Amino acid sequence: MIEIKNLTKDYGGHIAVDDISFVVNDCEILGFLGPNGAGKSTAMNIITGYLSATKGSVSVNGYDVLEQPIEVKQEIGYLPELPPLYLDMTVKEYLNFVFDLKKVKLPKGPHIEEICKLVGIKDVYHRLIKNLSKGYRQRVGIAQALIGNPKVIILDEPTVGLDPKQIIEIRNLVRMLGKNHTVILSSHILSEIQAVCDRVIIINKGKIVADDTPKNLSNNLSNDLSLSVVFEGEKEEIIKALKQVNGIKTIDFVKEKDGECEFNIEPRAGYDIRKQLFDTASLNNFAILKMSSNSLALEDIFLRLTDESYSAEAIKRSLKTKKDKEEK
Amino acid sequence: MGAIIKRELKEYFTLPLGYVALAVLLYFTGDYYSQKFYSGRADIAYVFSCMLFVILFVVPLITMRMLSEEKHQKTDQLLLTSPTSITSIVLGKFFAAIIYFLIFDFVLLILFLAYYIFGASPDFMVFLGNSIGFILIVAALISIGEFISALTESQIVAGLCGFAVSFMLLFVENAANYTKNDIVLKVTSWLSFSQRFSNFSEGIFDVANFVFFLSITAAFLFLTIRVIDVRRWA
């Protein structure tokens, strides 16, 4: 279990992490999400003991990072943003060095071999790291984090630079590790977090702006969202009819094409207007050709939470362009 | 610490740097050695005192990448997040460099023993005194170089600064001779590495000289550890 309390990091006036608190339970896969410069890496560097916090405390499985750094570091396997590789070593030499460095008590040969198999670097085992492609280097970095079978694994953007097939492999690996490890994973790719994590923490400008499961996040923020409805009929008549419906906050006309009118209709908070829309339409004799709710994808939630200037208008626009794309 | 020493030594001899530096050392050693040898004198102290000038260039070459390169390549993140203390990282690198220079010292031992083969019988204590003095000076210079390397991310800067500081410490009394100030002369001759080395060179083991070099080494190793530790708080 990782407990983080009131963590603050002040780089001489620039506050990278601002009073963050959260708990990561055992065998949980936590996604750390945020735009570039949000403080993800700084937070991870503090948890792993690479940096010290200005204020606040971090404890890993009961050990305090400041007071028992060696014990904490023994519990953690860490892949930083740039994999810390010695380019002049072969993969074999490097992993053997890490094994010695971490003072691992497991049988050396079989343990390293098992990890190599797991991350798929067996065929480059005897090559110089300098000559490996970015994807392979990243995997060697992950292998390094797994050495010694630490209980907590922290991966800072583990899928950067990998091709789609490798990304899926790494995701599966993370999911598998999550069964008996605590995993913290950072990313700015939302689909990745959505696919792998049990829980998401969205961080922006050093502050936590959301902490929930991906599903709940998507649900909670979608309540007040608008419906997209396509009617068959005249624009003016439809608007006139819609104005009679109780519970509608705004009616936005989107476009008209071949006698089909599309509207974005936003209900007042707490109103479900779908049935009323249907009744109104049937009463006035214009058919509803399509009705869908503009539920927010994690991507939109992310934009919404991390950008103050991102007004409701802007969200609407982004939803619209997304829909246009889908239609194409 | 063992893992660090092993890796460093391996790196000396997988990168060309380790070989090149050793080749430079051995070239000059051979040169000074044979000068005296052909004039029929078994004078190992002369070789050592000349080599003092050469290691001025070689020690910064070895120490410049020690910590700066780790920082530059971000491999310090691996070292500092592994269950190893900063002390053992700094000491590991230090001892690896010491071992490297002991290899060189071993070559000098072979050259010294060669005198016996050719019928000369020089005093072994002279070799021992020179060796100990040499290694003590090297240790002090390595710790200074390591400290400078911890301060910067650039190898070149670390190398040049290391060279400048070593040069000053070795030959500070030469510059001081231009002033007639007694106090300046006293301080500089106290500080001068080469003056202290001349004691060892004659086979005199003065405790003050041991303490001097060992405290300089310890002080700069301590400072190196502090610099790395403090950087985490910045």
mmCIF file with all atom_site columns, C-alpha atoms in Angstrom, chain A residues 26-147:
data_model
loop_
_atom_site.group_PDB
_atom_site.id
_atom_site.type_symbol
_atom_site.label_atom_id
_atom_site.label_alt_id
_atom_site.label_comp_id
_atom_site.label_asym_id
_atom_site.label_entity_id
_atom_site.label_seq_id
_atom_site.pdbx_PDB_ins_code
_atom_site.Cartn_x
_atom_site.Cartn_y
_atom_site.Cartn_z
_atom_site.occupancy
_atom_site.B_iso_or_equiv
_atom_site.pdbx_formal_charge
_atom_site.auth_seq_id
_atom_site.auth_comp_id
_atom_site.auth_asym_id
_atom_site.auth_atom_id
_atom_site.pdbx_PDB_model_num
ATOM 1   C CA . ASP A 1 26  ? -2.374 -3.459  -2.859  1.00 0.00 ? 26  ASP A CA 1
ATOM 2   C CA . CYS A 1 27  ? -2.788 -5.041  -6.260  1.00 0.00 ? 27  CYS A CA 1
ATOM 3   C CA . GLU A 1 28  ? -4.377 -1.952  -7.709  1.00 0.00 ? 28  GLU A CA 1
ATOM 4   C CA . ILE A 1 29  ? -3.444 -0.498  -11.075 1.00 0.00 ? 29  ILE A CA 1
ATOM 5   C CA . LEU A 1 30  ? -3.500 3.255   -10.712 1.00 0.00 ? 30  LEU A CA 1
ATOM 6   C CA . GLY A 1 31  ? -3.356 5.501   -13.728 1.00 0.00 ? 31  GLY A CA 1
ATOM 7   C CA . PHE A 1 32  ? -1.735 8.874   -13.384 1.00 0.00 ? 32  PHE A CA 1
ATOM 8   C CA . LEU A 1 33  ? -3.067 11.148  -16.032 1.00 0.00 ? 33  LEU A CA 1
ATOM 9   C CA . GLY A 1 34  ? -2.200 14.705  -16.878 1.00 0.00 ? 34  GLY A CA 1
ATOM 10  C CA . PRO A 1 35  ? -0.926 17.025  -19.574 1.00 0.00 ? 35  PRO A CA 1
ATOM 11  C CA . ASN A 1 36  ? 2.802  17.574  -20.010 1.00 0.00 ? 36  ASN A CA 1
ATOM 12  C CA . GLY A 1 37  ? 4.303  19.364  -17.055 1.00 0.00 ? 37  GLY A CA 1
ATOM 13  C CA . ALA A 1 38  ? 1.406  18.520  -14.757 1.00 0.00 ? 38  ALA A CA 1
ATOM 14  C CA . GLY A 1 39  ? 3.708  17.047  -12.137 1.00 0.00 ? 39  GLY A CA 1
ATOM 15  C CA . LYS A 1 40  ? 3.298  13.343  -12.879 1.00 0.00 ? 40  LYS A CA 1
ATOM 16  C CA . SER A 1 41  ? 6.979  12.581  -13.184 1.00 0.00 ? 41  SER A CA 1
ATOM 17  C CA . THR A 1 42  ? 7.870  14.741  -10.205 1.00 0.00 ? 42  THR A CA 1
ATOM 18  C CA . ALA A 1 43  ? 5.355  12.894  -8.043  1.00 0.00 ? 43  ALA A CA 1
ATOM 19  C CA . MET A 1 44  ? 6.733  9.557   -9.201  1.00 0.00 ? 44  MET A CA 1
ATOM 20  C CA . ASN A 1 45  ? 10.296 10.683  -8.593  1.00 0.00 ? 45  ASN A CA 1
ATOM 21  C CA . ILE A 1 46  ? 9.357  11.586  -5.034  1.00 0.00 ? 46  ILE A CA 1
ATOM 22  C CA . ILE A 1 47  ? 7.609  8.276   -4.377  1.00 0.00 ? 47  ILE A CA 1
ATOM 23  C CA . THR A 1 48  ? 10.682 6.389   -5.583  1.00 0.00 ? 48  THR A CA 1
ATOM 24  C CA . GLY A 1 49  ? 13.031 8.520   -3.492  1.00 0.00 ? 49  GLY A CA 1
ATOM 25  C CA . TYR A 1 50  ? 14.875 10.120  -6.409  1.00 0.00 ? 50  TYR A CA 1
ATOM 26  C CA . LEU A 1 51  ? 13.701 13.556  -5.312  1.00 0.00 ? 51  LEU A CA 1
ATOM 27  C CA . SER A 1 52  ? 12.728 14.754  -1.884  1.00 0.00 ? 52  SER A CA 1
ATOM 28  C CA . ALA A 1 53  ? 9.439  16.444  -1.211  1.00 0.00 ? 53  ALA A CA 1
ATOM 29  C CA . THR A 1 54  ? 9.331  20.019  0.043   1.00 0.00 ? 54  THR A CA 1
ATOM 30  C CA . LYS A 1 55  ? 6.431  19.088  2.305   1.00 0.00 ? 55  LYS A CA 1
ATOM 31  C CA . GLY A 1 56  ? 4.383  16.016  3.011   1.00 0.00 ? 56  GLY A CA 1
ATOM 32  C CA . SER A 1 57  ? 5.129  12.351  3.397   1.00 0.00 ? 57  SER A CA 1
ATOM 33  C CA . VAL A 1 58  ? 5.177  9.182   1.347   1.00 0.00 ? 58  VAL A CA 1
ATOM 34  C CA . SER A 1 59  ? 5.040  5.714   2.823   1.00 0.00 ? 59  SER A CA 1
ATOM 35  C CA . VAL A 1 60  ? 5.301  2.464   0.916   1.00 0.00 ? 60  VAL A CA 1
ATOM 36  C CA . ASN A 1 61  ? 4.123  -0.718  2.634   1.00 0.00 ? 61  ASN A CA 1
ATOM 37  C CA . GLY A 1 62  ? 4.582  0.998   5.982   1.00 0.00 ? 62  GLY A CA 1
ATOM 38  C CA . TYR A 1 63  ? 8.079  2.369   5.317   1.00 0.00 ? 63  TYR A CA 1
ATOM 39  C CA . ASP A 1 64  ? 8.615  6.112   5.189   1.00 0.00 ? 64  ASP A CA 1
ATOM 40  C CA . VAL A 1 65  ? 10.567 7.310   2.154   1.00 0.00 ? 65  VAL A CA 1
ATOM 41  C CA . LEU A 1 66  ? 12.597 9.779   4.175   1.00 0.00 ? 66  LEU A CA 1
ATOM 42  C CA . GLU A 1 67  ? 13.312 7.650   7.211   1.00 0.00 ? 67  GLU A CA 1
ATOM 43  C CA . GLN A 1 68  ? 13.761 4.212   5.659   1.00 0.00 ? 68  GLN A CA 1
ATOM 44  C CA . PRO A 1 69  ? 14.786 4.957   2.078   1.00 0.00 ? 69  PRO A CA 1
ATOM 45  C CA . ILE A 1 70  ? 16.595 1.655   1.521   1.00 0.00 ? 70  ILE A CA 1
ATOM 46  C CA . GLU A 1 71  ? 13.573 -0.404  2.612   1.00 0.00 ? 71  GLU A CA 1
ATOM 47  C CA . VAL A 1 72  ? 11.250 1.660   0.430   1.00 0.00 ? 72  VAL A CA 1
ATOM 48  C CA . LYS A 1 73  ? 13.535 1.337   -2.575  1.00 0.00 ? 73  LYS A CA 1
ATOM 49  C CA . GLN A 1 74  ? 13.646 -2.405  -2.078  1.00 0.00 ? 74  GLN A CA 1
ATOM 50  C CA . GLU A 1 75  ? 9.861  -2.516  -2.479  1.00 0.00 ? 75  GLU A CA 1
ATOM 51  C CA . ILE A 1 76  ? 9.798  -0.480  -5.677  1.00 0.00 ? 76  ILE A CA 1
ATOM 52  C CA . GLY A 1 77  ? 10.693 -1.148  -9.283  1.00 0.00 ? 77  GLY A CA 1
ATOM 53  C CA . TYR A 1 78  ? 10.836 2.086   -11.239 1.00 0.00 ? 78  TYR A CA 1
ATOM 54  C CA . LEU A 1 79  ? 10.923 2.896   -14.909 1.00 0.00 ? 79  LEU A CA 1
ATOM 55  C CA . PRO A 1 80  ? 11.603 6.636   -15.269 1.00 0.00 ? 80  PRO A CA 1
ATOM 56  C CA . GLU A 1 81  ? 10.494 8.705   -18.218 1.00 0.00 ? 81  GLU A CA 1
ATOM 57  C CA . LEU A 1 82  ? 13.771 7.993   -20.002 1.00 0.00 ? 82  LEU A CA 1
ATOM 58  C CA . PRO A 1 83  ? 14.855 4.420   -19.358 1.00 0.00 ? 83  PRO A CA 1
ATOM 59  C CA . PRO A 1 84  ? 18.104 4.629   -17.336 1.00 0.00 ? 84  PRO A CA 1
ATOM 60  C CA . LEU A 1 85  ? 20.257 2.499   -19.611 1.00 0.00 ? 85  LEU A CA 1
ATOM 61  C CA . TYR A 1 86  ? 24.016 2.244   -19.934 1.00 0.00 ? 86  TYR A CA 1
ATOM 62  C CA . LEU A 1 87  ? 24.383 2.315   -23.685 1.00 0.00 ? 87  LEU A CA 1
ATOM 63  C CA . ASP A 1 88  ? 27.783 0.662   -23.700 1.00 0.00 ? 88  ASP A CA 1
ATOM 64  C CA . MET A 1 89  ? 26.583 -2.470  -21.992 1.00 0.00 ? 89  MET A CA 1
ATOM 65  C CA . THR A 1 90  ? 24.853 -5.472  -23.478 1.00 0.00 ? 90  THR A CA 1
ATOM 66  C CA . VAL A 1 91  ? 21.375 -6.298  -22.232 1.00 0.00 ? 91  VAL A CA 1
ATOM 67  C CA . LYS A 1 92  ? 22.857 -9.221  -20.344 1.00 0.00 ? 92  LYS A CA 1
ATOM 68  C CA . GLU A 1 93  ? 25.527 -7.156  -18.616 1.00 0.00 ? 93  GLU A CA 1
ATOM 69  C CA . TYR A 1 94  ? 23.017 -4.444  -17.802 1.00 0.00 ? 94  TYR A CA 1
ATOM 70  C CA . LEU A 1 95  ? 20.433 -6.733  -16.224 1.00 0.00 ? 95  LEU A CA 1
ATOM 71  C CA . ASN A 1 96  ? 23.147 -8.543  -14.276 1.00 0.00 ? 96  ASN A CA 1
ATOM 72  C CA . PHE A 1 97  ? 24.390 -5.193  -13.000 1.00 0.00 ? 97  PHE A CA 1
ATOM 73  C CA . VAL A 1 98  ? 20.890 -4.142  -11.930 1.00 0.00 ? 98  VAL A CA 1
ATOM 74  C CA . PHE A 1 99  ? 20.450 -7.493  -10.226 1.00 0.00 ? 99  PHE A CA 1
ATOM 75  C CA . ASP A 1 100 ? 23.643 -6.942  -8.208  1.00 0.00 ? 100 ASP A CA 1
ATOM 76  C CA . LEU A 1 101 ? 22.837 -3.296  -7.573  1.00 0.00 ? 101 LEU A CA 1
ATOM 77  C CA . LYS A 1 102 ? 19.440 -4.151  -6.107  1.00 0.00 ? 102 LYS A CA 1
ATOM 78  C CA . LYS A 1 103 ? 21.014 -6.896  -3.979  1.00 0.00 ? 103 LYS A CA 1
ATOM 79  C CA . VAL A 1 104 ? 18.395 -9.389  -5.088  1.00 0.00 ? 104 VAL A CA 1
ATOM 80  C CA . LYS A 1 105 ? 18.402 -12.708 -3.273  1.00 0.00 ? 105 LYS A CA 1
ATOM 81  C CA . LEU A 1 106 ? 16.620 -14.746 -5.967  1.00 0.00 ? 106 LEU A CA 1
ATOM 82  C CA . PRO A 1 107 ? 18.506 -17.223 -8.171  1.00 0.00 ? 107 PRO A CA 1
ATOM 83  C CA . LYS A 1 108 ? 20.207 -14.954 -10.714 1.00 0.00 ? 108 LYS A CA 1
ATOM 84  C CA . GLY A 1 109 ? 20.132 -16.841 -14.009 1.00 0.00 ? 109 GLY A CA 1
ATOM 85  C CA . PRO A 1 110 ? 16.554 -18.148 -13.928 1.00 0.00 ? 110 PRO A CA 1
ATOM 86  C CA . HIS A 1 111 ? 15.170 -14.865 -12.567 1.00 0.00 ? 111 HIS A CA 1
ATOM 87  C CA . ILE A 1 112 ? 16.700 -12.730 -15.314 1.00 0.00 ? 112 ILE A CA 1
ATOM 88  C CA . GLU A 1 113 ? 15.694 -15.249 -17.942 1.00 0.00 ? 113 GLU A CA 1
ATOM 89  C CA . GLU A 1 114 ? 12.115 -15.237 -16.724 1.00 0.00 ? 114 GLU A CA 1
ATOM 90  C CA . ILE A 1 115 ? 11.934 -11.444 -16.932 1.00 0.00 ? 115 ILE A CA 1
ATOM 91  C CA . CYS A 1 116 ? 13.463 -11.406 -20.404 1.00 0.00 ? 116 CYS A CA 1
ATOM 92  C CA . LYS A 1 117 ? 10.825 -13.844 -21.553 1.00 0.00 ? 117 LYS A CA 1
ATOM 93  C CA . LEU A 1 118 ? 8.103  -11.755 -19.949 1.00 0.00 ? 118 LEU A CA 1
ATOM 94  C CA . VAL A 1 119 ? 9.017  -8.501  -21.699 1.00 0.00 ? 119 VAL A CA 1
ATOM 95  C CA . GLY A 1 120 ? 10.199 -10.171 -24.887 1.00 0.00 ? 120 GLY A CA 1
ATOM 96  C CA . ILE A 1 121 ? 13.873 -9.235  -25.064 1.00 0.00 ? 121 ILE A CA 1
ATOM 97  C CA . LYS A 1 122 ? 15.356 -12.734 -25.279 1.00 0.00 ? 122 LYS A CA 1
ATOM 98  C CA . ASP A 1 123 ? 16.496 -12.302 -28.855 1.00 0.00 ? 123 ASP A CA 1
ATOM 99  C CA . VAL A 1 124 ? 18.441 -9.102  -28.096 1.00 0.00 ? 124 VAL A CA 1
ATOM 100 C CA . TYR A 1 125 ? 19.930 -10.457 -24.877 1.00 0.00 ? 125 TYR A CA 1
ATOM 101 C CA . HIS A 1 126 ? 23.515 -10.373 -26.121 1.00 0.00 ? 126 HIS A CA 1
ATOM 102 C CA . ARG A 1 127 ? 23.352 -7.109  -28.054 1.00 0.00 ? 127 ARG A CA 1
ATOM 103 C CA . LEU A 1 128 ? 24.656 -3.717  -27.013 1.00 0.00 ? 128 LEU A CA 1
ATOM 104 C CA . ILE A 1 129 ? 21.881 -1.474  -25.714 1.00 0.00 ? 129 ILE A CA 1
ATOM 105 C CA . LYS A 1 130 ? 23.292 1.326   -27.892 1.00 0.00 ? 130 LYS A CA 1
ATOM 106 C CA . ASN A 1 131 ? 22.274 -0.618  -30.998 1.00 0.00 ? 131 ASN A CA 1
ATOM 107 C CA . LEU A 1 132 ? 18.707 -1.372  -29.896 1.00 0.00 ? 132 LEU A CA 1
ATOM 108 C CA . SER A 1 133 ? 15.637 0.379   -31.259 1.00 0.00 ? 133 SER A CA 1
ATOM 109 C CA . LYS A 1 134 ? 13.605 2.630   -29.011 1.00 0.00 ? 134 LYS A CA 1
ATOM 110 C CA . GLY A 1 135 ? 10.963 -0.019  -28.431 1.00 0.00 ? 135 GLY A CA 1
ATOM 111 C CA . TYR A 1 136 ? 13.509 -2.551  -27.284 1.00 0.00 ? 136 TYR A CA 1
ATOM 112 C CA . ARG A 1 137 ? 15.242 -0.021  -25.065 1.00 0.00 ? 137 ARG A CA 1
ATOM 113 C CA . GLN A 1 138 ? 11.916 0.737   -23.435 1.00 0.00 ? 138 GLN A CA 1
ATOM 114 C CA . ARG A 1 139 ? 11.415 -2.959  -22.797 1.00 0.00 ? 139 ARG A CA 1
ATOM 115 C CA . VAL A 1 140 ? 14.866 -3.337  -21.299 1.00 0.00 ? 140 VAL A CA 1
ATOM 116 C CA . GLY A 1 141 ? 13.855 -0.431  -19.053 1.00 0.00 ? 141 GLY A CA 1
ATOM 117 C CA . ILE A 1 142 ? 10.739 -2.289  -17.996 1.00 0.00 ? 142 ILE A CA 1
ATOM 118 C CA . ALA A 1 143 ? 12.781 -5.456  -17.427 1.00 0.00 ? 143 ALA A CA 1
ATOM 119 C CA . GLN A 1 144 ? 15.064 -3.453  -15.165 1.00 0.00 ? 144 GLN A CA 1
ATOM 120 C CA . ALA A 1 145 ? 12.072 -2.332  -13.095 1.00 0.00 ? 145 ALA A CA 1
ATOM 121 C CA . LEU A 1 146 ? 10.874 -5.917  -12.678 1.00 0.00 ? 146 LEU A CA 1
ATOM 122 C CA . ILE A 1 147 ? 14.176 -7.272  -11.415 1.00 0.00 ? 147 ILE A CA 1
#
